[in-house]
Amino acid sequence: MIKFLDLHAINQQHREEFIDAFTRVLDSGWFLMGKELQQFEQQFAAYCGTKEAIGVANGLDALSLIIRAYKEMGIFQDGDEILVPSNTFIASILAISANNLTPVLIEPILEDYNIDPALIEEKITSKTKAILVVHLYGQLADMSAITVLSKRHNLKLIEDAAQAHGAALDGKKAGGWGDAAAFSFYPGKNLGALADAGAVTTSDANLAQVIRALLNYGSHEKYKNLYKGTNSRLDEINAAMLAIKLKHLDEETASRRAVANRYLSEINNPKIVLPRVKNPMAHVWHLFVIRCAQRDELQTYLQNHHIQSLIHYPIPPHKQEAYKEWGNLSFPISEKIHEEVLSLPISQVLREEEVHEVIALINKF
Ligand SMILES: *Cc1c(COP(=O)(O)O)cnc(C)c1O
């Protein structure tokens, strides 16, 4: 069986380093808000090219806390609108609704699955306060165009970088383009913890300060509460694990790129549409997503030959029961993507012969 993602093998690579770090934290007797977190935050901010990184409990909280902080700062109000791609993972949209703001869905570009900048301006109203871009599947959205639009209309630019750790264009990394960015370190992400974890990156010191209070019950100072906050902390053990994995991230991304390059150059079945890559450094291949009109048959065929594949994602957000108010809306590009996409195995531990087998089977389909 060729696994879609072998999390066991991925983490076993760092076994000795993990055990040393775990022992260090255990022996310190300090488990939350200590120096492991502080060090990881500094290293991750330096990696992303931002002044600050703030560890939080997960990627959804990272997104939600950015929006919540802008509300506390008086920049967003209930009922304001945030533009977001119509084909994203549901968490990008949940973070907006959870804060009583309105998600306004925008179609992606079919070839690269990211938000279409040409469709943004027509959706801007007097209530629009931000663009939430998603670097879907690990590829940076068209950040030069989107940055221009956000400046022209005085909108906050928020990045959902949960799938794009290390993706870069013109030397600027995911997380460093917007006013703030949200990362997830869910175990299956390119930089994955051994539990739920996430971070916000920003160079806005005020925003960072508000988020640091919000994630800690709304408090900067023990037992003094400025906001009706929440508890969304990243623990010391996982901060230590993440610091270890961050050191290896670029080399692991290079391995993912090598797999992707083989898929791109060797899959030649006319039934398969390969993903479009605008710039090799701007894609970190969290997922390698192809399109096929007979997607379900292809998935069954691969399964019968012991190759796992997954669908990211089977149901578009506007067709979800949770958003039944959008049931009558139509997003044809998004719907086509959801009907045709299939994600192939890709990771830093996928072996050459496994890549070869996937390619050979797909070419015979
Ligand atoms: C994983 C993911 C999230 C949510 O992160 P969690 O850590 O699972 O809460 C948000 N947005 C995107 C695009 C994701 O892939």
Tab-separated table of C-alpha atoms and ligand atoms in Angstrom:
chain	number	residue	atom	x	y	z
A	1	MET	CA	0.000	0.000	0.000
A	2	ILE	CA	1.330	3.435	-0.917
A	3	LYS	CA	-0.008	5.714	1.782
A	4	PHE	CA	-1.328	9.149	0.990
A	5	LEU	CA	0.769	10.555	3.832
A	6	ASP	CA	2.937	8.427	6.100
A	7	LEU	CA	2.915	10.441	9.329
A	8	HIS	CA	4.660	7.636	11.171
A	9	ALA	CA	7.663	7.711	8.832
A	10	ILE	CA	7.666	11.514	8.690
A	11	ASN	CA	7.984	11.836	12.458
A	12	GLN	CA	10.267	8.842	13.013
A	13	GLN	CA	12.957	10.771	11.110
A	14	HIS	CA	13.235	13.115	14.093
A	15	ARG	CA	12.744	10.535	16.839
A	16	GLU	CA	16.011	11.121	18.718
A	17	GLU	CA	15.724	14.897	18.602
A	18	PHE	CA	12.081	14.704	19.744
A	19	ILE	CA	12.957	12.509	22.712
A	20	ASP	CA	15.751	14.872	23.792
A	21	ALA	CA	13.435	17.872	23.560
A	22	PHE	CA	10.595	16.080	25.338
A	23	THR	CA	12.955	15.144	28.166
A	24	ARG	CA	14.183	18.738	28.410
A	25	VAL	CA	10.619	20.070	28.761
A	26	LEU	CA	9.548	17.321	31.143
A	27	ASP	CA	12.552	17.971	33.361
A	28	SER	CA	12.001	21.732	33.292
A	29	GLY	CA	8.594	21.278	34.929
A	30	TRP	CA	7.241	24.195	32.835
A	31	PHE	CA	4.553	23.293	30.279
A	32	LEU	CA	2.856	26.463	29.021
A	33	MET	CA	3.981	29.973	28.025
A	34	GLY	CA	7.673	29.407	28.585
A	35	LYS	CA	10.943	29.643	26.744
A	36	GLU	CA	10.284	26.819	24.247
A	37	LEU	CA	7.327	28.785	22.879
A	38	GLN	CA	9.248	32.051	22.951
A	39	GLN	CA	12.136	30.519	20.991
A	40	PHE	CA	9.893	28.874	18.434
A	41	GLU	CA	7.971	32.124	17.951
A	42	GLN	CA	11.212	34.011	17.283
A	43	GLN	CA	12.467	31.349	14.877
A	44	PHE	CA	9.173	31.143	12.997
A	45	ALA	CA	8.893	34.946	12.694
A	46	ALA	CA	12.454	35.083	11.333
A	47	TYR	CA	11.607	32.270	8.905
A	48	CYS	CA	8.512	34.077	7.604
A	49	GLY	CA	10.191	37.485	7.555
A	50	THR	CA	7.797	39.106	10.036
A	51	LYS	CA	8.469	40.976	13.274
A	52	GLU	CA	6.299	38.619	15.291
A	53	ALA	CA	4.886	35.132	15.403
A	54	ILE	CA	2.318	34.244	18.037
A	55	GLY	CA	1.760	30.588	18.889
A	56	VAL	CA	-1.891	29.565	19.235
A	57	ALA	CA	-3.845	26.330	19.685
A	58	ASN	CA	-4.667	25.628	15.999
A	59	GLY	CA	-5.053	27.167	12.562
A	60	LEU	CA	-8.735	28.005	12.901
A	61	ASP	CA	-7.996	29.928	16.097
A	62	ALA	CA	-5.152	31.746	14.333
A	63	LEU	CA	-7.593	32.998	11.666
A	64	SER	CA	-10.331	33.730	14.133
A	65	LEU	CA	-8.068	35.611	16.551
A	66	ILE	CA	-6.829	37.912	13.767
A	67	ILE	CA	-10.410	38.878	12.913
A	68	ARG	CA	-11.402	39.150	16.570
A	69	ALA	CA	-8.395	41.387	17.288
A	70	TYR	CA	-9.337	43.734	14.443
A	71	LYS	CA	-12.806	43.973	16.017
A	72	GLU	CA	-11.337	44.813	19.424
A	73	MET	CA	-9.194	47.459	17.700
A	74	GLY	CA	-12.341	49.018	16.175
A	75	ILE	CA	-11.244	48.199	12.615
A	76	PHE	CA	-13.939	45.568	11.896
A	77	GLN	CA	-17.555	45.619	13.065
A	78	ASP	CA	-20.341	43.026	13.190
A	79	GLY	CA	-21.844	42.655	9.716
A	80	ASP	CA	-18.725	43.797	7.829
A	81	GLU	CA	-17.733	41.761	4.803
A	82	ILE	CA	-14.565	39.762	4.152
A	83	LEU	CA	-13.764	38.487	0.666
A	84	VAL	CA	-12.651	34.851	0.611
A	85	PRO	CA	-12.238	32.181	-2.092
A	86	SER	CA	-15.292	29.985	-2.771
A	87	ASN	CA	-13.179	26.783	-2.955
A	88	THR	CA	-11.275	26.958	0.317
A	89	PHE	CA	-11.196	24.571	3.274
A	90	ILE	CA	-14.182	25.436	5.457
A	91	ALA	CA	-12.042	26.809	8.332
A	92	SER	CA	-11.203	30.005	6.381
A	93	ILE	CA	-14.925	30.738	6.198
A	94	LEU	CA	-15.824	29.569	9.709
A	95	ALA	CA	-13.364	32.089	11.171
A	96	ILE	CA	-15.302	34.908	9.491
A	97	SER	CA	-18.802	33.733	10.482
A	98	ALA	CA	-17.718	32.930	14.038
A	99	ASN	CA	-16.911	36.618	14.485
A	100	ASN	CA	-20.309	37.805	13.121
A	101	LEU	CA	-18.800	39.073	9.905
A	102	THR	CA	-20.043	38.075	6.461
A	103	PRO	CA	-17.944	35.903	4.137
A	104	VAL	CA	-18.284	36.998	0.494
A	105	LEU	CA	-17.229	34.163	-1.792
A	106	ILE	CA	-15.072	34.733	-4.876
A	107	GLU	CA	-14.334	32.196	-7.583
A	108	PRO	CA	-10.812	30.834	-8.093
A	109	ILE	CA	-8.793	30.539	-11.286
A	110	LEU	CA	-9.433	27.019	-12.561
A	111	GLU	CA	-5.813	26.289	-13.515
A	112	ASP	CA	-4.162	27.113	-10.208
A	113	TYR	CA	-7.101	26.876	-7.750
A	114	ASN	CA	-6.365	30.239	-6.104
A	115	ILE	CA	-8.642	33.295	-5.839
A	116	ASP	CA	-9.051	35.179	-9.131
A	117	PRO	CA	-7.844	38.770	-8.574
A	118	ALA	CA	-9.861	39.928	-11.617
A	119	LEU	CA	-13.115	39.089	-9.763
A	120	ILE	CA	-12.302	40.906	-6.528
A	121	GLU	CA	-13.160	44.535	-7.308
A	122	GLU	CA	-16.747	43.863	-8.432
A	123	LYS	CA	-17.463	42.316	-5.003
A	124	ILE	CA	-16.215	45.264	-2.944
A	125	THR	CA	-18.982	47.214	-1.145
A	126	SER	CA	-18.991	49.905	1.537
A	127	LYS	CA	-18.978	47.067	4.100
A	128	THR	CA	-15.910	45.257	2.754
A	129	LYS	CA	-13.070	45.410	5.254
A	130	ALA	CA	-10.624	42.697	4.248
A	131	ILE	CA	-9.462	40.133	1.725
A	132	LEU	CA	-8.713	36.731	3.217
A	133	VAL	CA	-6.503	34.981	0.662
A	134	VAL	CA	-5.800	31.272	0.897
A	135	HIS	CA	-2.588	29.817	-0.547
A	136	LEU	CA	-4.433	26.672	-1.509
A	137	TYR	CA	-2.605	23.337	-1.777
A	138	GLY	CA	0.655	25.158	-0.937
A	139	GLN	CA	0.833	27.640	-3.819
A	140	LEU	CA	0.948	31.384	-3.154
A	141	ALA	CA	-2.052	33.255	-4.484
A	142	ASP	CA	-1.328	36.147	-6.882
A	143	MET	CA	-0.041	38.339	-4.060
A	144	SER	CA	1.326	41.205	-6.184
A	145	ALA	CA	-2.096	41.832	-7.748
A	146	ILE	CA	-3.973	41.295	-4.486
A	147	THR	CA	-1.655	43.601	-2.528
A	148	VAL	CA	-2.341	46.387	-5.043
A	149	LEU	CA	-6.121	45.857	-4.697
A	150	SER	CA	-6.062	45.790	-0.907
A	151	LYS	CA	-4.071	49.066	-0.800
A	152	ARG	CA	-6.272	50.757	-3.407
A	153	HIS	CA	-9.446	49.965	-1.432
A	154	ASN	CA	-7.920	50.315	2.021
A	155	LEU	CA	-8.690	46.708	2.959
A	156	LYS	CA	-6.821	44.548	5.442
A	157	LEU	CA	-5.004	41.685	3.759
A	158	ILE	CA	-5.143	38.446	5.752
A	159	GLU	CA	-3.403	35.271	4.575
A	160	ASP	CA	-4.585	31.765	5.318
A	161	ALA	CA	-1.139	30.168	5.048
A	162	ALA	CA	-2.167	26.885	6.702
A	163	GLN	CA	-0.975	24.925	3.649
A	164	ALA	CA	1.920	27.107	2.522
A	165	HIS	CA	4.765	27.141	5.080
A	166	GLY	CA	7.816	28.432	3.215
A	167	ALA	CA	6.196	29.230	-0.153
A	168	ALA	CA	7.933	32.355	-1.467
A	169	LEU	CA	7.816	34.818	-4.329
A	170	ASP	CA	10.495	37.464	-4.920
A	171	GLY	CA	12.059	36.380	-1.627
A	172	LYS	CA	8.882	37.152	0.338
A	173	LYS	CA	7.388	34.192	2.154
A	174	ALA	CA	3.807	33.137	2.858
A	175	GLY	CA	2.880	34.868	6.083
A	176	GLY	CA	4.933	37.937	5.196
A	177	TRP	CA	2.681	39.408	2.490
A	178	GLY	CA	-0.407	40.407	4.397
A	179	ASP	CA	-1.180	42.551	7.439
A	180	ALA	CA	-1.446	39.246	9.284
A	181	ALA	CA	-1.353	35.551	8.454
A	182	ALA	CA	-2.645	32.352	10.012
A	183	PHE	CA	-0.691	29.088	10.035
A	184	SER	CA	-1.788	25.614	11.086
A	185	PHE	CA	0.636	23.036	12.457
A	186	TYR	CA	-1.942	20.227	12.357
A	187	PRO	CA	0.096	16.970	12.148
A	188	GLY	CA	-0.560	16.527	8.414
A	189	LYS	CA	0.536	20.027	7.400
A	190	ASN	CA	3.998	20.632	5.864
A	191	LEU	CA	5.173	21.857	9.261
A	192	GLY	CA	3.212	19.602	11.592
A	193	ALA	CA	3.221	19.284	15.372
A	194	LEU	CA	2.373	16.129	17.340
A	195	ALA	CA	-0.987	17.657	18.247
A	196	ASP	CA	-3.110	20.621	17.161
A	197	ALA	CA	-1.130	23.862	16.974
A	198	GLY	CA	-1.024	27.092	14.988
A	199	ALA	CA	0.455	30.575	14.753
A	200	VAL	CA	-0.276	34.115	13.640
A	201	THR	CA	2.491	36.064	11.902
A	202	THR	CA	2.426	39.854	11.631
A	203	SER	CA	4.672	42.892	11.715
A	204	ASP	CA	1.930	44.999	13.336
A	205	ALA	CA	2.953	45.314	16.987
A	206	ASN	CA	-0.492	46.545	18.096
A	207	LEU	CA	-2.282	43.646	16.478
A	208	ALA	CA	0.197	41.193	18.005
A	209	GLN	CA	-0.363	42.645	21.446
A	210	VAL	CA	-4.145	42.329	21.197
A	211	ILE	CA	-3.880	38.726	19.944
A	212	ARG	CA	-1.503	37.811	22.777
A	213	ALA	CA	-4.089	39.041	25.260
A	214	LEU	CA	-7.061	37.425	23.497
A	215	LEU	CA	-5.454	33.975	23.472
A	216	ASN	CA	-4.826	34.256	27.192
A	217	TYR	CA	-8.387	34.964	28.472
A	218	GLY	CA	-8.145	38.568	27.251
A	219	SER	CA	-5.420	39.355	29.727
A	220	HIS	CA	-1.950	40.944	29.444
A	221	GLU	CA	-1.501	40.911	33.141
A	222	LYS	CA	-2.604	38.027	35.351
A	223	TYR	CA	-6.182	38.431	36.669
A	224	LYS	CA	-6.664	41.743	34.808
A	225	ASN	CA	-8.923	41.271	31.786
A	226	LEU	CA	-9.013	43.797	28.998
A	227	TYR	CA	-11.126	41.685	26.643
A	228	LYS	CA	-13.590	38.795	26.836
A	229	GLY	CA	-10.862	36.502	25.581
A	230	THR	CA	-10.372	32.811	25.106
A	231	ASN	CA	-7.765	30.135	25.837
A	232	SER	CA	-5.765	29.282	22.734
A	233	ARG	CA	-2.220	28.480	23.801
A	234	LEU	CA	0.505	26.482	22.047
A	235	ASP	CA	2.132	24.229	24.653
A	236	GLU	CA	5.858	23.953	25.428
A	237	ILE	CA	6.235	20.349	24.240
A	238	ASN	CA	4.795	21.051	20.813
A	239	ALA	CA	6.677	24.343	20.519
A	240	ALA	CA	9.885	22.321	21.084
A	241	MET	CA	8.827	19.708	18.488
A	242	LEU	CA	8.001	22.448	15.971
A	243	ALA	CA	11.382	24.137	16.470
A	244	ILE	CA	13.047	20.831	15.527
A	245	LYS	CA	10.875	20.362	12.449
A	246	LEU	CA	11.329	23.974	11.339
A	247	LYS	CA	15.094	23.353	10.985
A	248	HIS	CA	14.331	20.583	8.467
A	249	LEU	CA	11.458	22.294	6.648
A	250	ASP	CA	13.365	23.645	3.644
A	251	GLU	CA	15.054	20.342	2.939
A	252	GLU	CA	11.698	18.539	3.252
A	253	THR	CA	10.073	21.041	0.914
A	254	ALA	CA	12.837	20.337	-1.604
A	255	SER	CA	11.938	16.633	-1.443
A	256	ARG	CA	8.265	17.446	-2.037
A	257	ARG	CA	9.271	19.591	-5.028
A	258	ALA	CA	11.283	16.698	-6.448
A	259	VAL	CA	8.212	14.419	-6.266
A	260	ALA	CA	6.010	17.124	-7.809
A	261	ASN	CA	8.487	17.679	-10.643
A	262	ARG	CA	8.413	13.991	-11.503
A	263	TYR	CA	4.603	13.957	-11.527
A	264	LEU	CA	4.589	17.098	-13.677
A	265	SER	CA	7.052	15.806	-16.223
A	266	GLU	CA	6.120	12.112	-16.339
A	267	ILE	CA	2.315	11.978	-16.049
A	268	ASN	CA	1.197	12.166	-19.664
A	269	ASN	CA	-2.292	10.656	-19.684
A	270	PRO	CA	-4.549	13.026	-21.700
A	271	LYS	CA	-7.403	12.341	-19.229
A	272	ILE	CA	-5.413	14.052	-16.463
A	273	VAL	CA	-5.080	17.814	-15.980
A	274	LEU	CA	-1.920	18.679	-14.056
A	275	PRO	CA	-1.711	21.681	-11.714
A	276	ARG	CA	-0.272	24.909	-13.131
A	277	VAL	CA	2.809	26.225	-11.366
A	278	LYS	CA	3.587	29.885	-11.899
A	279	ASN	CA	6.878	29.931	-10.023
A	280	PRO	CA	8.585	26.854	-8.552
A	281	MET	CA	9.523	28.562	-5.263
A	282	ALA	CA	5.958	29.832	-4.776
A	283	HIS	CA	4.640	26.261	-4.373
A	284	VAL	CA	5.496	23.983	-1.426
A	285	TRP	CA	3.215	21.123	-2.543
A	286	HIS	CA	1.191	20.552	0.583
A	287	LEU	CA	-1.009	18.687	-1.889
A	288	PHE	CA	-0.468	17.548	-5.471
A	289	VAL	CA	-3.915	18.009	-6.974
A	290	ILE	CA	-4.831	16.787	-10.441
A	291	ARG	CA	-8.171	17.021	-12.240
A	292	CYS	CA	-9.927	14.234	-14.085
A	293	ALA	CA	-13.466	14.109	-15.526
A	294	GLN	CA	-13.681	10.457	-14.322
A	295	ARG	CA	-12.302	11.318	-10.904
A	296	ASP	CA	-14.234	8.714	-8.895
A	297	GLU	CA	-13.268	5.910	-11.292
A	298	LEU	CA	-9.645	7.020	-11.122
A	299	GLN	CA	-9.702	6.978	-7.331
A	300	THR	CA	-11.210	3.473	-7.243
A	301	TYR	CA	-8.660	2.270	-9.824
A	302	LEU	CA	-5.787	3.617	-7.702
A	303	GLN	CA	-7.298	2.097	-4.559
A	304	ASN	CA	-7.569	-1.288	-6.309
A	305	HIS	CA	-3.853	-0.993	-7.038
A	306	HIS	CA	-3.106	-0.128	-3.406
A	307	ILE	CA	-2.521	3.588	-3.840
A	308	GLN	CA	-4.274	5.943	-1.455
A	309	SER	CA	-5.592	9.241	-2.796
A	310	LEU	CA	-7.861	11.863	-1.220
A	311	ILE	CA	-10.262	14.574	-2.373
A	312	HIS	CA	-9.593	18.164	-1.276
A	313	TYR	CA	-12.450	18.885	-1.054
A	314	PRO	CA	-15.551	16.879	-2.003
A	315	ILE	CA	-18.214	19.526	-1.165
A	316	PRO	CA	-17.813	23.267	-1.827
A	317	PRO	CA	-18.561	25.568	1.147
A	318	HIS	CA	-21.716	27.026	-0.471
A	319	LYS	CA	-23.172	23.497	-0.750
A	320	GLN	CA	-22.558	22.648	2.912
A	321	GLU	CA	-25.523	22.126	5.216
A	322	ALA	CA	-23.869	24.542	7.675
A	323	TYR	CA	-24.250	27.316	5.067
A	324	LYS	CA	-27.662	26.424	3.712
A	325	GLU	CA	-28.374	30.151	3.233
A	326	TRP	CA	-25.967	29.921	0.247
A	327	GLY	CA	-27.680	26.864	-1.275
A	328	ASN	CA	-29.036	28.848	-4.245
A	329	LEU	CA	-25.755	30.528	-5.096
A	330	SER	CA	-23.816	29.278	-8.074
A	331	PHE	CA	-20.019	29.068	-8.318
A	332	PRO	CA	-19.453	26.962	-11.447
A	333	ILE	CA	-15.635	26.980	-11.343
A	334	SER	CA	-15.603	25.967	-7.723
A	335	GLU	CA	-18.209	23.264	-8.367
A	336	LYS	CA	-16.199	21.865	-11.283
A	337	ILE	CA	-13.067	21.771	-9.101
A	338	HIS	CA	-14.883	19.919	-6.333
A	339	GLU	CA	-16.198	17.356	-8.829
A	340	GLU	CA	-12.884	16.685	-10.570
A	341	VAL	CA	-9.971	17.057	-8.143
A	342	LEU	CA	-7.907	14.231	-6.728
A	343	SER	CA	-4.838	14.539	-4.492
A	344	LEU	CA	-1.976	12.118	-5.143
A	345	PRO	CA	0.475	10.886	-2.501
A	346	ILE	CA	3.213	13.440	-1.881
A	347	SER	CA	5.621	13.915	1.009
A	348	GLN	CA	9.262	14.066	2.016
A	349	VAL	CA	9.274	10.317	2.740
A	350	LEU	CA	7.672	9.049	-0.479
A	351	ARG	CA	10.243	6.790	-2.166
A	352	GLU	CA	11.368	7.023	-5.807
A	353	GLU	CA	9.929	3.628	-6.664
A	354	GLU	CA	6.594	4.603	-5.134
A	355	VAL	CA	6.497	7.783	-7.227
A	356	HIS	CA	7.325	5.679	-10.254
A	357	GLU	CA	4.486	3.259	-9.478
A	358	VAL	CA	1.915	6.052	-9.101
A	359	ILE	CA	3.004	7.599	-12.406
A	360	ALA	CA	2.984	4.273	-14.285
A	361	LEU	CA	-0.500	3.404	-13.027
A	362	ILE	CA	-1.969	6.810	-13.814
A	363	ASN	CA	-0.538	6.709	-17.324
A	364	LYS	CA	-2.258	3.354	-17.860
A	365	PHE	CA	-5.652	4.598	-16.627
B	1	LIG	C1	-5.760	23.069	8.036
B	1	LIG	C2	-6.360	24.337	7.546
B	1	LIG	C3	-6.953	25.268	8.405
B	1	LIG	C4	-7.269	24.969	9.842
B	1	LIG	O1	-6.189	24.613	10.623
B	1	LIG	P1	-6.438	23.702	11.937
B	1	LIG	O2	-5.108	23.731	12.616
B	1	LIG	O3	-6.823	22.347	11.489
B	1	LIG	O4	-7.494	24.383	12.742
B	1	LIG	C5	-7.373	26.467	7.895
B	1	LIG	N1	-7.256	26.750	6.585
B	1	LIG	C6	-6.714	25.883	5.712
B	1	LIG	C7	-6.593	26.282	4.278
B	1	LIG	C8	-6.264	24.634	6.165
B	1	LIG	O5	-5.739	23.779	5.274
